[in-house]
Tab-separated table of N, CA, C and O in Angstrom:
chain	number	residue	atom	x	y	z
Y	1	MET	N	-36.077	-7.161	-20.129
Y	1	MET	CA	-35.024	-8.205	-20.019
Y	1	MET	C	-35.560	-9.493	-19.331
Y	1	MET	O	-36.173	-9.307	-18.366
Y	2	THR	N	-35.372	-10.653	-19.944
Y	2	THR	CA	-36.010	-11.889	-19.307
Y	2	THR	C	-35.097	-12.142	-18.111
Y	2	THR	O	-34.010	-11.650	-17.890
Y	3	THR	N	-35.591	-13.118	-17.370
Y	3	THR	CA	-34.906	-13.463	-16.124
Y	3	THR	C	-33.628	-14.123	-16.476
Y	3	THR	O	-32.570	-13.754	-15.787
Y	4	GLU	N	-33.611	-14.827	-17.501
Y	4	GLU	CA	-32.292	-15.484	-17.981
Y	4	GLU	C	-31.211	-14.393	-18.342
Y	4	GLU	O	-30.136	-14.487	-17.868
Y	5	HIS	N	-31.715	-13.505	-19.109
Y	5	HIS	CA	-30.747	-12.387	-19.587
Y	5	HIS	C	-30.341	-11.535	-18.311
Y	5	HIS	O	-29.148	-11.199	-18.239
Y	6	THR	N	-31.261	-11.276	-17.416
Y	6	THR	CA	-30.867	-10.558	-16.170
Y	6	THR	C	-29.851	-11.326	-15.330
Y	6	THR	O	-28.751	-10.778	-14.905
Y	7	LEU	N	-30.043	-12.675	-15.247
Y	7	LEU	CA	-29.080	-13.435	-14.455
Y	7	LEU	C	-27.725	-13.536	-15.176
Y	7	LEU	O	-26.696	-13.286	-14.505
Y	8	LEU	N	-27.705	-13.675	-16.489
Y	8	LEU	CA	-26.434	-13.597	-17.235
Y	8	LEU	C	-25.763	-12.315	-17.106
Y	8	LEU	O	-24.520	-12.267	-16.940
Y	9	ALA	N	-26.538	-11.251	-17.040
Y	9	ALA	CA	-25.854	-9.829	-16.958
Y	9	ALA	C	-25.215	-9.703	-15.547
Y	9	ALA	O	-24.107	-9.100	-15.410
Y	10	LEU	N	-25.978	-10.277	-14.560
Y	10	LEU	CA	-25.459	-10.150	-13.167
Y	10	LEU	C	-24.265	-10.966	-13.075
Y	10	LEU	O	-23.211	-10.526	-12.440
Y	11	LEU	N	-24.222	-12.259	-13.601
Y	11	LEU	CA	-23.051	-13.045	-13.488
Y	11	LEU	C	-21.914	-12.330	-14.261
Y	11	LEU	O	-20.724	-12.541	-13.673
Y	12	ASP	N	-22.149	-11.813	-15.373
Y	12	ASP	CA	-21.043	-11.158	-16.066
Y	12	ASP	C	-20.473	-10.129	-15.341
Y	12	ASP	O	-19.224	-9.831	-15.216
Y	13	SER	N	-21.311	-9.286	-14.527
Y	13	SER	CA	-20.781	-8.138	-13.754
Y	13	SER	C	-20.003	-8.725	-12.611
Y	13	SER	O	-19.030	-8.111	-12.227
Y	14	LYS	N	-20.463	-9.698	-11.949
Y	14	LYS	CA	-19.681	-10.301	-10.969
Y	14	LYS	C	-18.367	-10.825	-11.409
Y	14	LYS	O	-17.379	-10.581	-10.649
Y	15	GLU	N	-18.391	-11.579	-12.579
Y	15	GLU	CA	-17.062	-11.954	-13.053
Y	15	GLU	C	-16.139	-10.877	-13.404
Y	15	GLU	O	-14.930	-10.800	-13.168
Y	16	ALA	N	-16.719	-9.633	-13.928
Y	16	ALA	CA	-15.918	-8.508	-14.292
Y	16	ALA	C	-15.414	-7.952	-12.976
Y	16	ALA	O	-14.148	-7.467	-12.909
Y	17	GLU	N	-16.145	-7.947	-11.875
Y	17	GLU	CA	-15.642	-7.459	-10.616
Y	17	GLU	C	-14.486	-8.224	-10.102
Y	17	GLU	O	-13.476	-7.716	-9.580
Y	18	VAL	N	-14.596	-9.603	-10.077
Y	18	VAL	CA	-13.619	-10.598	-9.716
Y	18	VAL	C	-12.256	-10.242	-10.461
Y	18	VAL	O	-11.268	-10.242	-9.881
Y	19	ILE	N	-12.446	-10.162	-11.731
Y	19	ILE	CA	-11.276	-9.915	-12.549
Y	19	ILE	C	-10.729	-8.573	-12.284
Y	19	ILE	O	-9.407	-8.518	-12.143
Y	20	ALA	N	-11.438	-7.593	-12.076
Y	20	ALA	CA	-10.910	-6.278	-11.678
Y	20	ALA	C	-10.170	-6.281	-10.380
Y	20	ALA	O	-9.115	-5.675	-10.313
Y	21	ARG	N	-10.800	-6.950	-9.394
Y	21	ARG	CA	-10.138	-7.122	-8.115
Y	21	ARG	C	-8.746	-7.874	-8.225
Y	21	ARG	O	-7.741	-7.350	-7.678
Y	22	ALA	N	-8.691	-8.953	-9.033
Y	22	ALA	CA	-7.445	-9.645	-9.094
Y	22	ALA	C	-6.363	-8.797	-9.799
Y	22	ALA	O	-5.211	-8.851	-9.369
Y	23	GLU	N	-6.784	-8.069	-10.910
Y	23	GLU	CA	-5.855	-7.261	-11.546
Y	23	GLU	C	-5.362	-6.061	-10.670
Y	23	GLU	O	-4.217	-5.755	-10.644
Y	24	TRP	N	-6.313	-5.455	-9.956
Y	24	TRP	CA	-5.825	-4.341	-9.033
Y	24	TRP	C	-4.910	-4.835	-7.907
Y	24	TRP	O	-3.925	-4.214	-7.683
Y	25	ILE	N	-5.183	-5.999	-7.325
Y	25	ILE	CA	-4.341	-6.520	-6.325
Y	25	ILE	C	-2.941	-6.917	-6.950
Y	25	ILE	O	-1.892	-6.598	-6.262
Y	26	ALA	N	-2.952	-7.500	-8.056
Y	26	ALA	CA	-1.640	-7.865	-8.654
Y	26	ALA	C	-0.853	-6.670	-8.938
Y	26	ALA	O	0.439	-6.624	-8.666
Y	27	GLN	N	-1.474	-5.530	-9.364
Y	27	GLN	CA	-0.798	-4.316	-9.656
Y	27	GLN	C	-0.323	-3.675	-8.357
Y	27	GLN	O	0.809	-3.171	-8.367
Y	28	TRP	N	-1.076	-3.764	-7.367
Y	28	TRP	CA	-0.664	-3.164	-6.062
Y	28	TRP	C	0.583	-3.897	-5.507
Y	28	TRP	O	1.426	-3.163	-4.962
Y	29	VAL	N	0.505	-5.240	-5.609
Y	29	VAL	CA	1.653	-5.960	-5.119
Y	29	VAL	C	2.857	-5.550	-5.858
Y	29	VAL	O	4.002	-5.375	-5.272
Y	30	GLU	N	2.800	-5.464	-7.142
Y	30	GLU	CA	3.976	-5.180	-7.986
Y	30	GLU	C	4.484	-3.805	-7.680
Y	30	GLU	O	5.659	-3.638	-7.549
Y	31	THR	N	3.555	-2.938	-7.482
Y	31	THR	CA	3.952	-1.515	-7.292
Y	31	THR	C	4.677	-1.274	-5.848
Y	31	THR	O	5.504	-0.441	-5.642
Y	32	ASN	N	4.151	-2.080	-4.846
Y	32	ASN	CA	4.589	-1.993	-3.526
Y	32	ASN	C	5.722	-2.936	-3.049
Y	32	ASN	O	6.136	-2.963	-1.900
Y	33	ARG	N	6.219	-3.814	-3.868
Y	33	ARG	CA	7.187	-4.723	-3.618
Y	33	ARG	C	8.451	-3.954	-3.132
Y	33	ARG	O	9.087	-4.221	-2.091
Y	34	LEU	N	9.002	-3.168	-4.046
Y	34	LEU	CA	10.214	-2.376	-3.809
Y	34	LEU	C	10.012	-1.445	-2.568
Y	34	LEU	O	10.814	-1.379	-1.650
Y	35	PRO	N	8.919	-0.726	-2.413
Y	35	PRO	CA	8.677	0.151	-1.189
Y	35	PRO	C	8.733	-0.682	0.027
Y	35	PRO	O	9.273	-0.272	1.097
Y	36	LEU	N	8.181	-1.894	0.003
Y	36	LEU	CA	8.230	-2.756	1.223
Y	36	LEU	C	9.690	-3.044	1.571
Y	36	LEU	O	10.045	-2.947	2.731
Y	37	LEU	N	10.428	-3.483	0.526
Y	37	LEU	CA	11.852	-3.922	0.807
Y	37	LEU	C	12.712	-2.691	1.240
Y	37	LEU	O	13.737	-2.818	1.961
Y	38	SER	N	12.404	-1.501	0.836
Y	38	SER	CA	13.137	-0.268	1.234
Y	38	SER	C	12.591	0.467	2.374
Y	38	SER	O	13.017	1.578	2.619
Y	39	GLY	N	11.533	-0.163	3.058
Y	39	GLY	CA	11.043	0.388	4.329
Y	39	GLY	C	10.113	1.658	4.109
Y	39	GLY	O	10.108	2.461	4.958
Y	40	GLN	N	9.489	1.676	2.968
Y	40	GLN	CA	8.628	2.892	2.651
Y	40	GLN	C	7.210	2.632	2.949
Y	40	GLN	O	6.442	3.491	2.686
Y	41	LEU	N	6.812	1.434	3.391
Y	41	LEU	CA	5.408	1.191	3.639
Y	41	LEU	C	5.208	1.259	5.168
Y	41	LEU	O	6.215	1.332	5.955
Y	42	ASP	N	4.019	1.033	5.592
Y	42	ASP	CA	3.686	1.121	7.034
Y	42	ASP	C	4.187	-0.136	7.706
Y	42	ASP	O	4.244	-0.128	8.986
Y	43	THR	N	4.614	-1.101	6.933
Y	43	THR	CA	5.192	-2.289	7.517
Y	43	THR	C	6.478	-2.598	6.715
Y	43	THR	O	6.827	-1.927	5.850
Y	44	ASP	N	7.231	-3.686	7.161
Y	44	ASP	CA	8.397	-4.044	6.486
Y	44	ASP	C	8.488	-5.486	6.273
Y	44	ASP	O	7.748	-6.404	6.888
Y	45	ALA	N	9.564	-5.870	5.647
Y	45	ALA	CA	9.690	-7.366	5.426
Y	45	ALA	C	9.771	-8.234	6.612
Y	45	ALA	O	9.262	-9.297	6.815
Y	46	ALA	N	10.599	-7.735	7.607
Y	46	ALA	CA	10.736	-8.464	8.820
Y	46	ALA	C	9.452	-8.737	9.538
Y	46	ALA	O	9.111	-9.780	10.172
Y	47	THR	N	8.512	-7.653	9.616
Y	47	THR	CA	7.210	-7.772	10.157
Y	47	THR	C	6.398	-8.753	9.531
Y	47	THR	O	5.666	-9.582	10.224
Y	48	LEU	N	6.442	-8.685	8.108
Y	48	LEU	CA	5.598	-9.699	7.457
Y	48	LEU	C	6.123	-11.131	7.678
Y	48	LEU	O	5.321	-12.036	7.840
Y	49	LEU	N	7.459	-11.262	7.799
Y	49	LEU	CA	7.869	-12.623	8.076
Y	49	LEU	C	7.625	-13.141	9.479
Y	49	LEU	O	7.492	-14.263	9.760
Y	50	ALA	N	7.571	-12.090	10.444
Y	50	ALA	CA	7.216	-12.459	11.816
Y	50	ALA	C	5.711	-12.737	12.045
Y	50	ALA	O	5.358	-13.392	12.966
Y	51	GLU	N	4.937	-12.521	11.028
Y	51	GLU	CA	3.515	-12.858	11.096
Y	51	GLU	C	3.038	-14.047	10.407
Y	51	GLU	O	1.830	-14.329	10.060
Y	52	VAL	N	3.996	-14.959	10.079
Y	52	VAL	CA	3.669	-16.262	9.367
Y	52	VAL	C	2.794	-17.153	10.163
Y	52	VAL	O	2.839	-17.066	11.432
Y	53	ASN	N	2.056	-17.977	9.619
Y	53	ASN	CA	1.175	-18.883	10.391
Y	53	ASN	C	2.020	-20.156	10.621
Y	53	ASN	O	3.159	-20.252	10.278
Y	54	THR	N	1.506	-21.167	11.307
Y	54	THR	CA	2.198	-22.306	11.784
Y	54	THR	C	2.766	-23.112	10.503
Y	54	THR	O	3.962	-23.534	10.644
Y	55	ASP	N	2.050	-23.297	9.519
Y	55	ASP	CA	2.562	-24.075	8.404
Y	55	ASP	C	3.736	-23.340	7.666
Y	55	ASP	O	4.655	-23.931	7.268
Y	56	GLN	N	3.501	-22.084	7.565
Y	56	GLN	CA	4.508	-21.258	7.001
Y	56	GLN	C	5.754	-21.235	7.820
Y	56	GLN	O	6.919	-21.176	7.279
Y	57	ALA	N	5.617	-21.189	9.181
Y	57	ALA	CA	6.839	-21.197	10.056
Y	57	ALA	C	7.658	-22.442	9.864
Y	57	ALA	O	8.808	-22.502	9.892
Y	58	THR	N	6.849	-23.547	9.797
Y	58	THR	CA	7.504	-24.865	9.643
Y	58	THR	C	8.361	-24.920	8.349
Y	58	THR	O	9.443	-25.377	8.255
Y	59	GLN	N	7.766	-24.382	7.284
Y	59	GLN	CA	8.426	-24.367	5.959
Y	59	GLN	C	9.683	-23.422	6.100
Y	59	GLN	O	10.738	-23.782	5.441
Y	60	LEU	N	9.511	-22.313	6.667
Y	60	LEU	CA	10.641	-21.430	6.855
Y	60	LEU	C	11.708	-22.009	7.769
Y	60	LEU	O	12.930	-21.927	7.317
Y	61	ASN	N	11.332	-22.714	8.804
Y	61	ASN	CA	12.340	-23.321	9.659
Y	61	ASN	C	13.104	-24.496	8.781
Y	61	ASN	O	14.295	-24.557	8.980
Y	62	GLN	N	12.369	-25.114	7.944
Y	62	GLN	CA	13.145	-26.223	7.186
Y	62	GLN	C	13.993	-25.593	6.205
Y	62	GLN	O	15.203	-26.033	6.075
Y	63	ALA	N	13.684	-24.451	5.617
Y	63	ALA	CA	14.603	-23.735	4.658
Y	63	ALA	C	15.804	-23.173	5.484
Y	63	ALA	O	16.944	-23.220	4.902
Y	64	ILE	N	15.656	-22.733	6.672
Y	64	ILE	CA	16.776	-22.237	7.390
Y	64	ILE	C	17.648	-23.374	7.852
Y	64	ILE	O	18.840	-23.357	7.739
Y	65	TYR	N	17.065	-24.592	8.165
Y	65	TYR	CA	17.784	-25.788	8.458
Y	65	TYR	C	18.738	-26.044	7.298
Y	65	TYR	O	19.875	-26.451	7.470
Y	66	LEU	N	18.145	-26.115	6.158
Y	66	LEU	CA	18.922	-26.532	4.904
Y	66	LEU	C	20.088	-25.560	4.720
Y	66	LEU	O	21.187	-25.872	4.327
Y	67	LEU	N	19.879	-24.236	4.879
Y	67	LEU	CA	20.947	-23.212	4.777
Y	67	LEU	C	22.031	-23.555	5.801
Y	67	LEU	O	23.199	-23.548	5.475
Y	68	MET	N	21.642	-23.770	7.044
Y	68	MET	CA	22.620	-23.983	8.086
Y	68	MET	C	23.464	-25.305	7.965
Y	68	MET	O	24.578	-25.491	8.232
Y	69	VAL	N	22.752	-26.359	7.524
Y	69	VAL	CA	23.342	-27.643	7.423
Y	69	VAL	C	24.049	-27.910	6.080
Y	69	VAL	O	25.246	-28.307	6.147
Y	70	SER	N	23.525	-27.439	5.014
Y	70	SER	CA	24.104	-27.704	3.616
Y	70	SER	C	24.697	-26.475	2.991
Y	70	SER	O	25.324	-26.710	1.970
Y	71	GLY	N	24.304	-25.242	3.478
Y	71	GLY	CA	24.706	-24.065	2.798
Y	71	GLY	C	23.838	-23.773	1.613
Y	71	GLY	O	24.171	-22.836	0.830
Y	72	ASP	N	22.765	-24.464	1.298
Y	72	ASP	CA	21.962	-24.249	0.266
Y	72	ASP	C	20.994	-23.072	0.495
Y	72	ASP	O	20.099	-23.194	1.398
Y	73	LYS	N	21.207	-22.042	-0.147
Y	73	LYS	CA	20.555	-20.675	0.016
Y	73	LYS	C	19.177	-20.635	-0.767
Y	73	LYS	O	18.283	-19.869	-0.490
Y	74	VAL	N	19.121	-21.586	-1.820
Y	74	VAL	CA	17.988	-21.429	-2.656
Y	74	VAL	C	16.584	-21.732	-1.930
Y	74	VAL	O	15.671	-20.916	-2.101
Y	75	PRO	N	16.436	-22.733	-1.052
Y	75	PRO	CA	15.112	-22.935	-0.416
Y	75	PRO	C	14.690	-21.770	0.448
Y	75	PRO	O	13.585	-21.389	0.520
Y	76	LEU	N	15.614	-21.194	1.144
Y	76	LEU	CA	15.372	-20.044	1.979
Y	76	LEU	C	14.967	-18.828	1.194
Y	76	LEU	O	14.012	-18.129	1.525
Y	77	THR	N	15.704	-18.560	0.142
Y	77	THR	CA	15.407	-17.426	-0.697
Y	77	THR	C	14.018	-17.630	-1.305
Y	77	THR	O	13.237	-16.659	-1.280
Y	78	LEU	N	13.641	-18.775	-1.831
Y	78	LEU	CA	12.332	-18.996	-2.334
Y	78	LEU	C	11.227	-18.867	-1.333
Y	78	LEU	O	10.206	-18.377	-1.571
Y	79	GLN	N	11.587	-19.341	-0.092
Y	79	GLN	CA	10.516	-19.307	0.886
Y	79	GLN	C	10.278	-17.904	1.386
Y	79	GLN	O	9.149	-17.502	1.555
Y	80	VAL	N	11.379	-17.104	1.552
Y	80	VAL	CA	11.337	-15.696	1.898
Y	80	VAL	C	10.448	-14.978	0.819
Y	80	VAL	O	9.569	-14.147	1.069
Y	81	GLN	N	10.722	-15.161	-0.480
Y	81	GLN	CA	10.022	-14.520	-1.584
Y	81	GLN	C	8.554	-14.868	-1.509
Y	81	GLN	O	7.691	-13.952	-1.665
Y	82	ARG	N	8.279	-16.212	-1.353
Y	82	ARG	CA	6.843	-16.540	-1.308
Y	82	ARG	C	6.161	-15.971	-0.107
Y	82	ARG	O	5.016	-15.475	-0.281
Y	83	LEU	N	6.697	-15.933	0.996
Y	83	LEU	CA	6.145	-15.342	2.229
Y	83	LEU	C	5.820	-13.800	2.044
Y	83	LEU	O	4.798	-13.303	2.467
Y	84	LEU	N	6.820	-13.145	1.479
Y	84	LEU	CA	6.664	-11.685	1.243
Y	84	LEU	C	5.504	-11.479	0.219
Y	84	LEU	O	4.729	-10.489	0.411
Y	85	GLU	N	5.451	-12.214	-0.830
Y	85	GLU	CA	4.376	-12.047	-1.867
Y	85	GLU	C	3.074	-12.287	-1.167
Y	85	GLU	O	2.077	-11.543	-1.439
Y	86	GLU	N	2.974	-13.350	-0.325
Y	86	GLU	CA	1.708	-13.626	0.371
Y	86	GLU	C	1.329	-12.463	1.367
Y	86	GLU	O	0.076	-12.060	1.456
Y	87	GLY	N	2.267	-11.987	1.997
Y	87	GLY	CA	2.065	-10.822	2.987
Y	87	GLY	C	1.631	-9.646	2.177
Y	87	GLY	O	0.709	-8.834	2.544
Y	88	LEU	N	2.243	-9.245	1.023
Y	88	LEU	CA	1.885	-8.242	0.236
Y	88	LEU	C	0.429	-8.423	-0.380
Y	88	LEU	O	-0.371	-7.428	-0.423
Y	89	THR	N	0.152	-9.600	-0.622
Y	89	THR	CA	-1.226	-9.905	-1.144
Y	89	THR	C	-2.327	-9.622	-0.081
Y	89	THR	O	-3.368	-9.041	-0.380
Y	90	VAL	N	-1.938	-9.961	1.168
Y	90	VAL	CA	-2.952	-9.639	2.193
Y	90	VAL	C	-3.060	-8.128	2.414
Y	90	VAL	O	-4.181	-7.553	2.571
Y	91	LEU	N	-1.891	-7.444	2.297
Y	91	LEU	CA	-1.972	-5.957	2.414
Y	91	LEU	C	-2.790	-5.365	1.282
Y	91	LEU	O	-3.579	-4.442	1.441
Y	92	ALA	N	-2.546	-6.007	-0.003
Y	92	ALA	CA	-3.322	-5.434	-1.213
Y	92	ALA	C	-4.814	-5.746	-1.042
Y	92	ALA	O	-5.554	-4.868	-1.424
Y	93	ASP	N	-5.111	-6.847	-0.420
Y	93	ASP	CA	-6.586	-7.127	-0.260
Y	93	ASP	C	-7.227	-6.034	0.626
Y	93	ASP	O	-8.286	-5.625	0.379
Y	94	ASP	N	-6.483	-5.727	1.748
Y	94	ASP	CA	-7.121	-4.694	2.577
Y	94	ASP	C	-7.099	-3.378	1.781
Y	94	ASP	O	-8.136	-2.578	2.091
Y	95	ALA	N	-6.113	-3.110	1.036
Y	95	ALA	CA	-6.070	-1.881	0.214
Y	95	ALA	C	-7.274	-1.738	-0.760
Y	95	ALA	O	-7.871	-0.791	-1.002
Y	96	TRP	N	-7.569	-3.009	-1.299
Y	96	TRP	CA	-8.671	-3.100	-2.267
Y	96	TRP	C	-9.991	-2.800	-1.548
Y	96	TRP	O	-10.823	-2.043	-1.994
Y	97	SER	N	-10.109	-3.283	-0.306
Y	97	SER	CA	-11.377	-3.038	0.436
Y	97	SER	C	-11.474	-1.480	0.727
Y	97	SER	O	-12.563	-0.913	0.545
Y	98	ASN	N	-10.418	-0.814	0.982
Y	98	ASN	CA	-10.433	0.588	1.315
Y	98	ASN	C	-10.681	1.368	-0.096
Y	98	ASN	O	-11.442	2.375	-0.063
Y	99	HIS	N	-10.179	0.886	-1.146
Y	99	HIS	CA	-10.372	1.402	-2.471
Y	99	HIS	C	-11.906	1.318	-2.818
Y	99	HIS	O	-12.483	2.406	-3.221
Y	100	VAL	N	-12.501	0.213	-2.685
Y	100	VAL	CA	-13.781	0.022	-2.930
Y	100	VAL	C	-14.745	0.896	-2.106
Y	100	VAL	O	-15.660	1.453	-2.483
Y	101	ALA	N	-14.295	0.981	-0.791
Y	101	ALA	CA	-15.111	1.861	0.184
Y	101	ALA	C	-15.203	3.309	-0.317
Y	101	ALA	O	-16.086	3.954	-0.248
Y	102	GLY	N	-13.905	3.641	-0.746
Y	102	GLY	CA	-13.809	5.089	-1.341
Y	102	GLY	C	-14.697	5.239	-2.573
Y	102	GLY	O	-15.282	6.357	-2.634
Y	103	LEU	N	-14.690	4.293	-3.393
Y	103	LEU	CA	-15.608	4.358	-4.649
Y	103	LEU	C	-17.101	4.325	-4.206
Y	103	LEU	O	-17.931	5.162	-4.796
Y	104	GLU	N	-17.407	3.527	-3.213
Y	104	GLU	CA	-18.790	3.549	-2.723
Y	104	GLU	C	-19.192	4.956	-2.081
Y	104	GLU	O	-20.383	5.375	-2.298
Y	105	ASP	N	-18.253	5.533	-1.429
Y	105	ASP	CA	-18.567	6.872	-0.833
Y	105	ASP	C	-18.797	7.851	-1.888
Y	105	ASP	O	-19.531	8.772	-1.748
Y	106	ALA	N	-18.139	7.670	-3.011
Y	106	ALA	CA	-18.255	8.671	-4.157
Y	106	ALA	C	-19.539	8.412	-4.943
Y	106	ALA	O	-19.902	9.308	-5.766
Y	107	MET	N	-20.145	7.262	-4.836
Y	107	MET	CA	-21.379	6.951	-5.528
Y	107	MET	C	-22.526	7.790	-5.099
Y	107	MET	O	-22.666	8.140	-3.888
Y	108	GLY	N	-23.453	8.062	-5.941
Y	108	GLY	CA	-24.685	8.670	-5.602
Y	108	GLY	C	-25.550	7.581	-4.973
Y	108	GLY	O	-25.314	6.372	-5.059
Y	109	ASP	N	-26.656	8.021	-4.220
Y	109	ASP	CA	-27.589	7.123	-3.679
Y	109	ASP	C	-28.092	6.076	-4.552
Y	109	ASP	O	-28.261	4.848	-4.341
Y	110	GLU	N	-28.506	6.498	-5.788
Y	110	GLU	CA	-29.133	5.590	-6.678
Y	110	GLU	C	-28.066	4.533	-7.231
Y	110	GLU	O	-28.426	3.420	-7.323
Y	111	GLN	N	-26.876	5.046	-7.479
Y	111	GLN	CA	-25.878	4.179	-7.937
Y	111	GLN	C	-25.654	3.074	-6.794
Y	111	GLN	O	-25.396	1.944	-7.094
Y	112	TRP	N	-25.539	3.564	-5.566
Y	112	TRP	CA	-25.201	2.730	-4.483
Y	112	TRP	C	-26.311	1.614	-4.385
Y	112	TRP	O	-25.956	0.419	-4.138
Y	113	GLU	N	-27.561	1.959	-4.496
Y	113	GLU	CA	-28.642	1.026	-4.478
Y	113	GLU	C	-28.541	-0.060	-5.551
Y	113	GLU	O	-28.733	-1.142	-5.258
Y	114	GLN	N	-28.238	0.398	-6.760
Y	114	GLN	CA	-28.082	-0.548	-7.934
Y	114	GLN	C	-26.829	-1.423	-7.614
Y	114	GLN	O	-26.922	-2.741	-7.875
Y	115	TYR	N	-25.790	-0.954	-7.076
Y	115	TYR	CA	-24.752	-1.838	-6.754
Y	115	TYR	C	-25.045	-2.799	-5.707
Y	115	TYR	O	-24.723	-4.046	-5.721
Y	116	GLN	N	-25.758	-2.429	-4.642
Y	116	GLN	CA	-26.199	-3.415	-3.622
Y	116	GLN	C	-27.070	-4.529	-4.113
Y	116	GLN	O	-27.018	-5.607	-3.804
Y	117	GLN	N	-28.047	-4.021	-5.051
Y	117	GLN	CA	-28.968	-4.972	-5.672
Y	117	GLN	C	-28.129	-6.057	-6.548
Y	117	GLN	O	-28.378	-7.205	-6.437
Y	118	ARG	N	-27.151	-5.507	-7.201
Y	118	ARG	CA	-26.348	-6.399	-8.025
Y	118	ARG	C	-25.547	-7.459	-7.134
Y	118	ARG	O	-25.403	-8.553	-7.513
Y	119	SER	N	-24.967	-6.805	-6.106
Y	119	SER	CA	-24.136	-7.721	-5.153
Y	119	SER	C	-24.976	-8.702	-4.476
Y	119	SER	O	-24.564	-9.775	-4.163
Y	120	ALA	N	-26.243	-8.398	-4.147
Y	120	ALA	CA	-27.070	-9.324	-3.408
Y	120	ALA	C	-27.600	-10.527	-4.270
Y	120	ALA	O	-27.962	-11.511	-3.784
Y	121	ALA	N	-27.606	-10.278	-5.613
Y	121	ALA	CA	-28.114	-11.343	-6.491
Y	121	ALA	C	-27.190	-12.488	-6.532
Y	121	ALA	O	-26.086	-12.567	-6.178
């Protein structure tokens, strides 16, 4: 295989890996949305909302202000949904790392070396 063909194959593999990761995470989020809301995960919605960063807290406070001043529930509802999706995505990313680690553990030594060489390229 020429260098160009090897490079294209490696890039194709990396792209496939990125796509697989994105699809896996999206599926994990979808599967675990209802368990999160019903308290069946190791965390819950309130905990995810309590872990917001400064920008997210500002947006959440603005949505709460709109609810209290004008009675408009839509901004708060949308903000809570957005924050929960972001929190689930973070959890899914951790779950993906654990999933990949499990796959790596199941690989033979030769497969693992091939994977490392591909990842290093």
